[in-house]
């Protein structure tokens, strides 16, 4: 077979899809990096100790297939049972497992628009359809969001949303979910920076699955660990779809140590939230339209002005922010909340280009 024939052997949906492109990851240290919502602070010091201990215990054996130490600790923390938790290689792994579980060929995966771009790739991989329902201009859900079609098999709702940082209240979610005729994933990647979470909905509704990650609030994006919270019978089904050893011994030990250090999380959260409000004020003063954020980034728009040159100017000055242009919606800059001094330096450069 020549290369052409080999490539033609791929499933059509793989050949046709674009593939998810993540934010730029330049060589460490060269940029002030405010483009992928990483935490600017180091993780709890307990994490590297736990990794060293786990490495000393030996890596010749397979890890616990269900990340049991983590699930035991998590059950305590969130007042659920270990069987409510499913762990993954980052929460992206869980989103993949969940999509593969519910969305078949030709079926629909619903999501709001604009939101996390990966969801669309997950639908493409299934040879399904991404059904993007535009938010209202103020990032509230449109009334038809909960009115599903027969082919809609799953809904993804990031809450807080990316890129907007806005959040749908628990009361509103409760109303949505109680009417819903298909499973819904509430992607709580950023919820530790918000004022309210939705874990209670899992206790009440078997069709609600919550996903969380240690990448953002626990400052462990390089580790790859996330988890889903759902009814134990739902977890039991999802488990059939995951790789047997989707979390390694080091990440299980590290993630368990990380959630064990809630004092570290609380301090980190308050620093980020305080920088976020200063940043929001300053961007508004500079002339941007900035919607209140409940995440570790802010979404800046400027009606009537093109923002791509601003992104490029920042990049030339070694400041990376995320430029987004959503077809039919418009463009904006999504700027992650860094340390006070990173944000100060970045905004000084941004302001100088206005
Ligand atoms: C960052 C992010 C994730 C993925 O997190 P990982 O655990 O690093 O895979 C999931 N959902 C949203 C909305 C995110 O922004």
XYZ file of C-alpha atoms and ligand atoms in Angstrom:
369
model
C 0.000 0.000 0.000
C 1.295 3.500 -0.749
C 0.827 6.376 1.684
C -2.231 7.637 -0.158
C -3.946 4.273 0.259
C -2.899 4.080 3.899
C -4.391 7.502 4.609
C -7.549 6.558 2.728
C -7.955 3.648 5.155
C -8.754 6.004 8.017
C -12.423 6.284 8.953
C -14.010 9.108 6.947
C -14.902 11.088 10.065
C -11.247 11.091 11.145
C -10.064 12.218 7.711
C -12.655 14.989 7.631
C -12.276 16.345 11.151
C -9.945 19.190 12.001
C -8.544 17.884 15.269
C -8.446 19.892 18.477
C -5.707 22.516 18.652
C -4.718 23.433 22.203
C -3.276 26.785 23.270
C 0.347 27.501 22.426
C 2.890 25.956 24.795
C 6.135 27.866 24.159
C 9.449 26.854 25.775
C 9.292 27.455 29.540
C 10.369 30.794 30.957
C 10.341 32.884 27.792
C 6.799 34.216 27.955
C 4.366 35.543 30.497
C 1.907 32.806 29.759
C -1.724 33.817 30.220
C -3.253 31.750 27.414
C -4.246 28.321 28.774
C -5.648 29.041 32.245
C -2.855 27.327 34.095
C -2.369 28.271 37.720
C 0.559 30.699 38.163
C 1.386 29.316 41.607
C 3.087 26.010 42.410
C 0.965 23.112 43.700
C 0.892 22.116 47.361
C 4.389 21.005 48.495
C 2.745 17.778 49.677
C 2.313 16.784 46.045
C 5.978 16.327 45.171
C 6.575 14.461 48.450
C 3.764 12.071 47.560
C 5.227 11.532 44.092
C 8.658 10.737 45.563
C 7.151 8.292 48.046
C 5.135 6.572 45.331
C 8.236 6.303 43.146
C 10.209 4.749 46.013
C 7.480 2.196 46.618
C 8.247 1.020 43.101
C 6.820 1.384 39.642
C 7.119 -2.237 38.605
C 3.495 -3.001 39.482
C 0.427 -1.724 37.657
C -1.434 1.090 39.397
C -4.744 0.631 41.185
C -7.141 0.523 38.181
C -9.745 2.611 40.009
C -7.520 5.146 41.804
C -8.980 3.920 45.094
C -6.876 6.058 47.478
C -8.073 9.156 45.672
C -11.718 8.055 45.667
C -11.657 7.319 49.381
C -10.322 10.794 50.186
C -12.681 12.447 47.687
C -15.695 10.659 49.175
C -14.830 12.106 52.584
C -14.311 15.589 51.244
C -17.515 15.817 49.243
C -19.742 13.700 51.489
C -20.371 10.968 48.903
C -19.232 7.351 48.538
C -16.080 6.249 46.691
C -18.393 4.630 44.139
C -19.619 8.074 43.065
C -16.167 8.857 41.596
C -14.470 7.877 38.346
C -10.900 9.088 37.802
C -9.180 9.912 34.537
C -6.052 11.072 32.791
C -7.145 14.706 33.031
C -10.818 15.561 32.774
C -10.474 15.459 28.976
C -10.135 11.666 29.382
C -13.456 11.590 31.231
C -15.144 13.740 28.581
C -13.933 11.208 26.004
C -15.167 8.236 28.047
C -18.557 9.876 28.544
C -18.950 10.794 24.857
C -18.019 7.290 23.743
C -20.550 5.922 26.229
C -23.556 7.895 25.022
C -23.043 9.267 21.504
C -23.091 6.841 18.580
C -22.633 7.344 14.855
C -25.030 9.955 13.459
C -26.187 11.039 16.914
C -25.978 14.490 18.450
C -23.932 15.962 21.236
C -25.361 19.275 22.421
C -23.345 22.126 23.877
C -23.700 25.866 24.290
C -21.814 28.201 21.950
C -19.242 29.611 22.373
C -17.773 27.121 24.821
C -14.989 24.549 25.130
C -13.880 23.723 21.574
C -12.789 20.173 22.455
C -16.433 19.033 22.749
C -16.878 19.357 19.007
C -13.840 17.155 18.322
C -15.295 14.488 20.619
C -18.523 14.470 18.589
C -16.512 14.284 15.343
C -14.573 11.244 16.610
C -17.862 9.402 17.092
C -18.973 10.402 13.590
C -21.736 12.252 15.384
C -22.847 15.881 15.285
C -22.025 18.770 17.556
C -25.228 20.670 18.137
C -24.081 24.117 19.219
C -26.814 26.219 20.806
C -25.777 29.895 20.999
C -25.834 31.554 24.391
C -27.857 34.717 24.744
C -25.653 37.828 24.405
C -25.165 37.985 28.190
C -24.136 34.293 28.298
C -27.378 33.027 29.766
C -28.682 29.760 28.318
C -31.172 30.160 25.533
C -34.634 28.777 26.320
C -34.322 26.014 23.690
C -31.145 24.624 25.265
C -33.084 22.064 27.289
C -35.506 21.135 24.494
C -33.652 18.203 22.987
C -34.279 16.457 19.689
C -34.676 12.671 19.353
C -31.077 12.324 18.153
C -29.605 14.362 21.013
C -27.948 11.816 23.292
C -25.806 13.943 25.590
C -25.301 17.549 26.680
C -22.064 19.212 27.731
C -22.317 22.367 29.806
C -19.133 23.966 31.096
C -19.991 25.834 34.289
C -18.305 28.296 34.716
C -18.100 28.544 30.948
C -14.985 29.079 28.882
C -14.263 31.573 27.303
C -16.759 33.795 29.149
C -16.082 32.816 32.770
C -19.815 33.157 33.405
C -21.855 30.685 35.428
C -25.402 29.354 35.309
C -26.850 29.372 38.833
C -27.673 26.152 40.630
C -31.352 27.084 40.742
C -31.410 27.542 36.987
C -29.541 24.265 36.460
C -31.961 22.463 38.727
C -34.879 23.723 36.626
C -33.108 22.685 33.410
C -32.062 19.257 34.617
C -35.404 18.300 36.108
C -37.039 18.641 32.642
C -34.228 17.060 30.668
C -34.647 13.828 28.720
C -30.969 12.976 28.242
C -27.806 12.850 30.367
C -25.956 16.108 30.999
C -22.324 16.663 31.888
C -21.678 19.741 33.982
C -18.012 20.436 33.323
C -16.816 22.106 36.516
C -13.169 22.594 35.466
C -13.232 26.119 36.947
C -15.729 25.734 39.769
C -13.186 26.230 42.568
C -12.976 29.883 41.487
C -16.780 30.287 41.572
C -19.243 31.006 44.362
C -21.340 27.840 44.034
C -21.018 24.286 42.682
C -23.567 21.718 41.524
C -22.564 18.547 43.355
C -25.977 18.404 45.045
C -27.553 17.741 41.648
C -25.756 14.387 41.454
C -27.498 13.306 44.651
C -30.844 14.189 43.148
C -30.557 13.211 39.466
C -29.000 10.064 37.987
C -28.625 11.759 34.593
C -26.243 14.426 35.929
C -22.503 13.811 35.635
C -20.058 16.366 37.018
C -16.464 16.538 35.825
C -13.613 18.213 37.670
C -9.915 18.616 37.026
C -6.797 19.139 39.107
C -5.246 21.115 36.240
C -6.550 24.559 37.123
C -7.335 25.186 40.797
C -4.837 22.624 42.120
C -2.074 23.850 39.780
C -1.438 20.383 38.339
C -1.951 20.769 34.585
C 1.294 18.901 33.969
C 0.155 15.914 36.023
C -3.021 14.930 34.132
C -5.682 13.999 36.650
C -9.408 14.620 36.615
C -12.504 12.970 38.009
C -16.196 12.552 37.350
C -18.925 12.457 39.986
C -22.110 10.561 39.187
C -24.585 7.993 40.472
C -22.638 4.800 41.376
C -24.554 2.763 38.763
C -23.641 5.348 36.110
C -20.002 5.193 37.217
C -20.152 1.409 36.924
C -21.218 1.696 33.269
C -18.675 4.399 32.386
C -15.927 2.270 33.881
C -16.444 -0.298 31.111
C -15.390 2.305 28.547
C -12.197 3.564 30.180
C -8.695 2.187 29.644
C -7.935 -0.277 32.448
C -5.040 1.780 33.808
C -5.960 5.310 32.817
C -4.289 6.890 35.869
C -0.721 6.018 36.825
C 0.649 5.384 40.333
C 2.394 8.758 40.506
C -0.633 10.791 39.475
C -2.935 8.902 41.863
C -0.566 9.599 44.787
C -0.109 13.223 43.758
C -3.804 13.914 43.229
C -4.680 12.370 46.589
C -2.115 14.599 48.333
C -3.404 17.622 46.438
C -7.046 17.278 47.500
C -5.853 16.507 51.025
C -4.377 20.015 51.252
C -7.544 22.120 51.211
C -5.771 24.940 53.078
C -3.437 25.345 50.116
C -6.425 25.420 47.755
C -8.195 28.070 49.821
C -5.161 30.352 49.839
C -4.561 29.905 46.141
C -8.201 30.583 45.342
C -8.249 33.817 47.313
C -5.077 35.120 45.622
C -6.494 34.362 42.157
C -9.865 35.903 42.941
C -8.252 39.067 44.257
C -6.022 39.422 41.184
C -9.047 38.691 38.984
C -11.017 41.632 40.341
C -8.106 44.080 40.016
C -7.508 42.836 36.491
C -11.173 43.215 35.524
C -11.263 46.816 36.797
C -8.110 47.781 34.967
C -9.196 46.233 31.667
C -12.520 48.060 31.888
C -10.718 51.336 32.570
C -8.609 50.711 29.474
C -11.795 50.493 27.417
C -12.488 46.741 27.143
C -15.878 45.216 27.768
C -15.242 42.589 30.452
C -17.991 40.336 31.739
C -17.748 39.347 35.437
C -15.801 36.087 35.657
C -16.155 33.208 38.100
C -13.124 31.420 36.668
C -9.349 31.984 36.579
C -9.509 34.005 33.360
C -11.397 36.986 32.012
C -13.071 37.447 28.637
C -12.451 40.823 27.042
C -14.200 42.185 23.997
C -14.211 45.584 22.347
C -17.198 46.137 20.068
C -16.069 47.717 16.816
C -12.372 47.111 17.358
C -10.259 44.282 15.998
C -8.392 42.502 18.786
C -6.045 40.323 16.757
C -3.424 43.130 16.470
C -3.487 43.494 20.265
C -2.870 39.761 20.676
C 0.004 39.994 18.184
C 1.535 43.014 19.865
C 1.441 41.213 23.226
C 3.038 38.138 21.696
C 5.850 40.201 20.169
C 6.480 41.523 23.685
C 6.526 37.975 25.086
C 3.072 38.037 26.642
C 0.767 35.237 25.526
C -2.992 35.626 25.810
C -5.639 33.633 23.938
C -7.217 35.250 20.907
C -10.541 33.640 20.033
C -12.726 34.300 17.030
C -16.024 32.419 17.063
C -17.854 32.295 13.733
C -21.131 34.176 13.993
C -20.388 35.346 17.522
C -17.300 37.518 17.415
C -13.834 37.766 18.792
C -12.230 38.406 22.129
C -9.164 37.946 24.248
C -9.259 35.366 26.996
C -6.628 36.307 29.549
C -5.729 33.899 32.347
C -5.305 35.252 35.866
C -1.581 35.151 36.630
C 0.258 36.487 39.646
C -0.180 40.193 40.411
C 3.182 40.995 38.854
C 2.542 38.917 35.704
C -0.815 40.613 35.241
C 0.673 44.032 35.868
C 3.384 43.472 33.250
C 0.933 42.009 30.740
C -1.624 44.790 31.113
C 1.055 47.474 30.853
C 2.042 46.020 27.480
C -1.568 45.625 26.387
C -2.386 49.230 27.384
C 0.643 50.557 25.527
C -0.725 49.164 22.276
C -4.145 50.805 22.530
C -9.082 22.930 31.005
C -10.436 22.386 30.767
C -10.713 21.029 30.877
C -9.656 19.961 30.860
O -8.884 19.807 31.859
P -7.831 18.631 31.938
O -8.159 17.993 33.213
O -6.516 19.338 31.956
O -7.975 17.690 30.787
C -12.020 20.585 30.743
N -13.018 21.454 30.497
C -12.798 22.769 30.373
C -13.947 23.668 30.099
C -11.494 23.275 30.479
O -11.275 24.566 30.291
